[in-house]
PDB file of C-alpha atoms in Angstrom:
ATOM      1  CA  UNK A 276       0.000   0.000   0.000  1.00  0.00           C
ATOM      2  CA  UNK A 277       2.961   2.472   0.310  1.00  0.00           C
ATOM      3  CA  UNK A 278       2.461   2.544   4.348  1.00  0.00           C
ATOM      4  CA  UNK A 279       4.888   3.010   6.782  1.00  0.00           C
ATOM      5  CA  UNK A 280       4.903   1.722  10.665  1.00  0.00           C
ATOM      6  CA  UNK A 281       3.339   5.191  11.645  1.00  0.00           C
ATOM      7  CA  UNK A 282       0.324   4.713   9.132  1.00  0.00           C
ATOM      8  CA  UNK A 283      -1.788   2.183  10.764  1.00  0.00           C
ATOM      9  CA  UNK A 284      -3.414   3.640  13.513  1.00  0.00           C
ATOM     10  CA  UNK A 285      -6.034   2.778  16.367  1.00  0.00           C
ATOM     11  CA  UNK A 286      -8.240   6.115  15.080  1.00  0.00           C
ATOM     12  CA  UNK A 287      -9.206   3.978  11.958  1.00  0.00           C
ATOM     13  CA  UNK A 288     -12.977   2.151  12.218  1.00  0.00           C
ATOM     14  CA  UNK A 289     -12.772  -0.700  10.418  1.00  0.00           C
ATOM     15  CA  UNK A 290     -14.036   0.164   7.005  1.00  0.00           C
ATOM     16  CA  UNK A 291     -11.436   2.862   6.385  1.00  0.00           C
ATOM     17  CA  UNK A 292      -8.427   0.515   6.948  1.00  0.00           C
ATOM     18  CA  UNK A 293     -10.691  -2.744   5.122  1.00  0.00           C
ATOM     19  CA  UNK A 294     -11.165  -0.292   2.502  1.00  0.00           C
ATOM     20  CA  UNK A 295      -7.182   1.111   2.236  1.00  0.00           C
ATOM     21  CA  UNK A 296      -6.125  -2.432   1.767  1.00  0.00           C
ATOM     22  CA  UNK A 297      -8.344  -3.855  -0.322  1.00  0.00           C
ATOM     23  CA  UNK A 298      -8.166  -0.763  -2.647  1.00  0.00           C
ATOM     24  CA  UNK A 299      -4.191  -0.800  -3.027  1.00  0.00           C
ATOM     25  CA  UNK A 300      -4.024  -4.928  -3.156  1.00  0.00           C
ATOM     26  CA  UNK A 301      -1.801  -6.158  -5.731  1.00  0.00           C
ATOM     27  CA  UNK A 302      -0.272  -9.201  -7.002  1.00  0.00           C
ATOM     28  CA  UNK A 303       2.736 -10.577  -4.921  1.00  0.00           C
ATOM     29  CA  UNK A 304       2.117  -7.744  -2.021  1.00  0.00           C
ATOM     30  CA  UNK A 305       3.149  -8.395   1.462  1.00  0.00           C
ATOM     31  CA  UNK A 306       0.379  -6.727   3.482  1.00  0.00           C
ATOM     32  CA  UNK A 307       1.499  -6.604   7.832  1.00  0.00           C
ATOM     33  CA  UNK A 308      -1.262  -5.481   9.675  1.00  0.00           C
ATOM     34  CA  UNK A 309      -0.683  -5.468  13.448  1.00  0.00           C
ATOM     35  CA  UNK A 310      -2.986  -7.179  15.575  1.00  0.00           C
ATOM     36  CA  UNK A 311      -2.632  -4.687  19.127  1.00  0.00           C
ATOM     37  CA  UNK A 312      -4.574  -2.162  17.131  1.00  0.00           C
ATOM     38  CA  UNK A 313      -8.407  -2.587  17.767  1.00  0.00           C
ATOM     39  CA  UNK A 314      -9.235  -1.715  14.583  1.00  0.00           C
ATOM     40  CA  UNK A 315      -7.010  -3.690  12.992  1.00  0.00           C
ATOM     41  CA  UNK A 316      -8.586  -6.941  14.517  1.00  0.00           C
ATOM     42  CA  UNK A 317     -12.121  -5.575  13.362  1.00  0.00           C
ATOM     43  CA  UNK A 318     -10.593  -5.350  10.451  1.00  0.00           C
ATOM     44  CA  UNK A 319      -9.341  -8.308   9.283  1.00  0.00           C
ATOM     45  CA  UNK A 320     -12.065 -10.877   8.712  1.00  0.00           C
ATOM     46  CA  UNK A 321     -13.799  -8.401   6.156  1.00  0.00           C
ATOM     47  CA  UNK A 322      -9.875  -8.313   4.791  1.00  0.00           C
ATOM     48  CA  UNK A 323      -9.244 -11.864   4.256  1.00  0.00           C
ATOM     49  CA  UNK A 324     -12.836 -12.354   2.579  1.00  0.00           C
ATOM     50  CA  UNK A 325     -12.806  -9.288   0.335  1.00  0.00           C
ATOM     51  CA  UNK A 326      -9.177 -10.566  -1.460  1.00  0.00           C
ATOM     52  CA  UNK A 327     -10.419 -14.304  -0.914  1.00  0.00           C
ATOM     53  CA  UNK A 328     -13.233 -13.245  -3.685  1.00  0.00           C
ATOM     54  CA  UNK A 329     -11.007 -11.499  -5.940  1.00  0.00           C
ATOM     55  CA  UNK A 330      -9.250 -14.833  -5.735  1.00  0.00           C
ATOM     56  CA  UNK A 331      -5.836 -14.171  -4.166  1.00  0.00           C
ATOM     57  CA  UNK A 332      -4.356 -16.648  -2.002  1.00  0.00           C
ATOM     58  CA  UNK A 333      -2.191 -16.648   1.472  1.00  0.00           C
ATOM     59  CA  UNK A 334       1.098 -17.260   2.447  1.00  0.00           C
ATOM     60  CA  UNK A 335       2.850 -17.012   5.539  1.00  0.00           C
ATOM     61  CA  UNK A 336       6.344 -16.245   5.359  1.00  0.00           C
ATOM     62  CA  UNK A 337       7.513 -19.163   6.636  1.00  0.00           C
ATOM     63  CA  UNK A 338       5.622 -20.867   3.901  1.00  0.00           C
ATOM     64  CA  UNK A 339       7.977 -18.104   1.944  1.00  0.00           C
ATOM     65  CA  UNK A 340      10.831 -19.590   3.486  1.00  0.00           C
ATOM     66  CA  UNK A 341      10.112 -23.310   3.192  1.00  0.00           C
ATOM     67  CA  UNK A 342       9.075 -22.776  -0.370  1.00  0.00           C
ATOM     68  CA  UNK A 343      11.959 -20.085  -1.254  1.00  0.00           C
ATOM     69  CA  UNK A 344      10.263 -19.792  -5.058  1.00  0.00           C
ATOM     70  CA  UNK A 345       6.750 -20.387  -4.208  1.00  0.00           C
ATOM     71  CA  UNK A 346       4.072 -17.949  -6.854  1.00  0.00           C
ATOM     72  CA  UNK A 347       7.157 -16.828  -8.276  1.00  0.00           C
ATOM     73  CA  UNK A 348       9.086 -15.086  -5.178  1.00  0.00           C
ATOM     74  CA  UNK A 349      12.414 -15.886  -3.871  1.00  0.00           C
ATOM     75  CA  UNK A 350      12.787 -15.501   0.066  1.00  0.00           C
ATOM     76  CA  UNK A 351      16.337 -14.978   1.096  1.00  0.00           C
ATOM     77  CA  UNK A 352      15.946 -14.081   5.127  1.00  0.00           C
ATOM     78  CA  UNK A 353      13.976 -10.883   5.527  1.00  0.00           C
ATOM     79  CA  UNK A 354      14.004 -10.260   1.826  1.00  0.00           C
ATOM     80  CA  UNK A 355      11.348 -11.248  -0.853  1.00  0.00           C
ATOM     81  CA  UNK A 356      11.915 -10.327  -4.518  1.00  0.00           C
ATOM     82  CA  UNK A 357      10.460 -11.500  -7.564  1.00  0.00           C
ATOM     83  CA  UNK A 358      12.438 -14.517  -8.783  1.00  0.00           C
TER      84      UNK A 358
END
């Protein structure tokens, strides 16, 4: 989405941050959302079924790292690039 660790706030209601990720979604995107915001917990079910319908999947990162070229990324440590 272009976020940084100060953009995700407790102040959001849930369909303002549903709505920001969904909206800026794309293909081989690492999305973090961090669970000790309220919001962000509210958020998250409506998250997971919005891009479940537009059909993208879910990965963990240790999936990333157990499967270093998995959907076409490479995972070297904290790093994941296109491969």
């Amino acid at each position: 989405c272009g976020w940084d660790r100060h953009d995700e706030k407790d102040s959001y209601v849930e369909n303002t941050l549903r709505n920001v990720v969904v909206s800026h979604a794309s293909d081989r995107q690492i999305v973090l959302l961090h669970n000790w915001y309220q919001s962000t917990l509210w958020s998250a079910r409506g998250i997971f079924s919005d891009l479940q319908a537009r059909n993208y999947q879910f990965v963990t990162l240790s999936d990333l790292e157990r499967q270093p070229t998995l959907y076409g990324l490479q995972y070297s440590g904290s790093t994941v690039m296109h491969a």
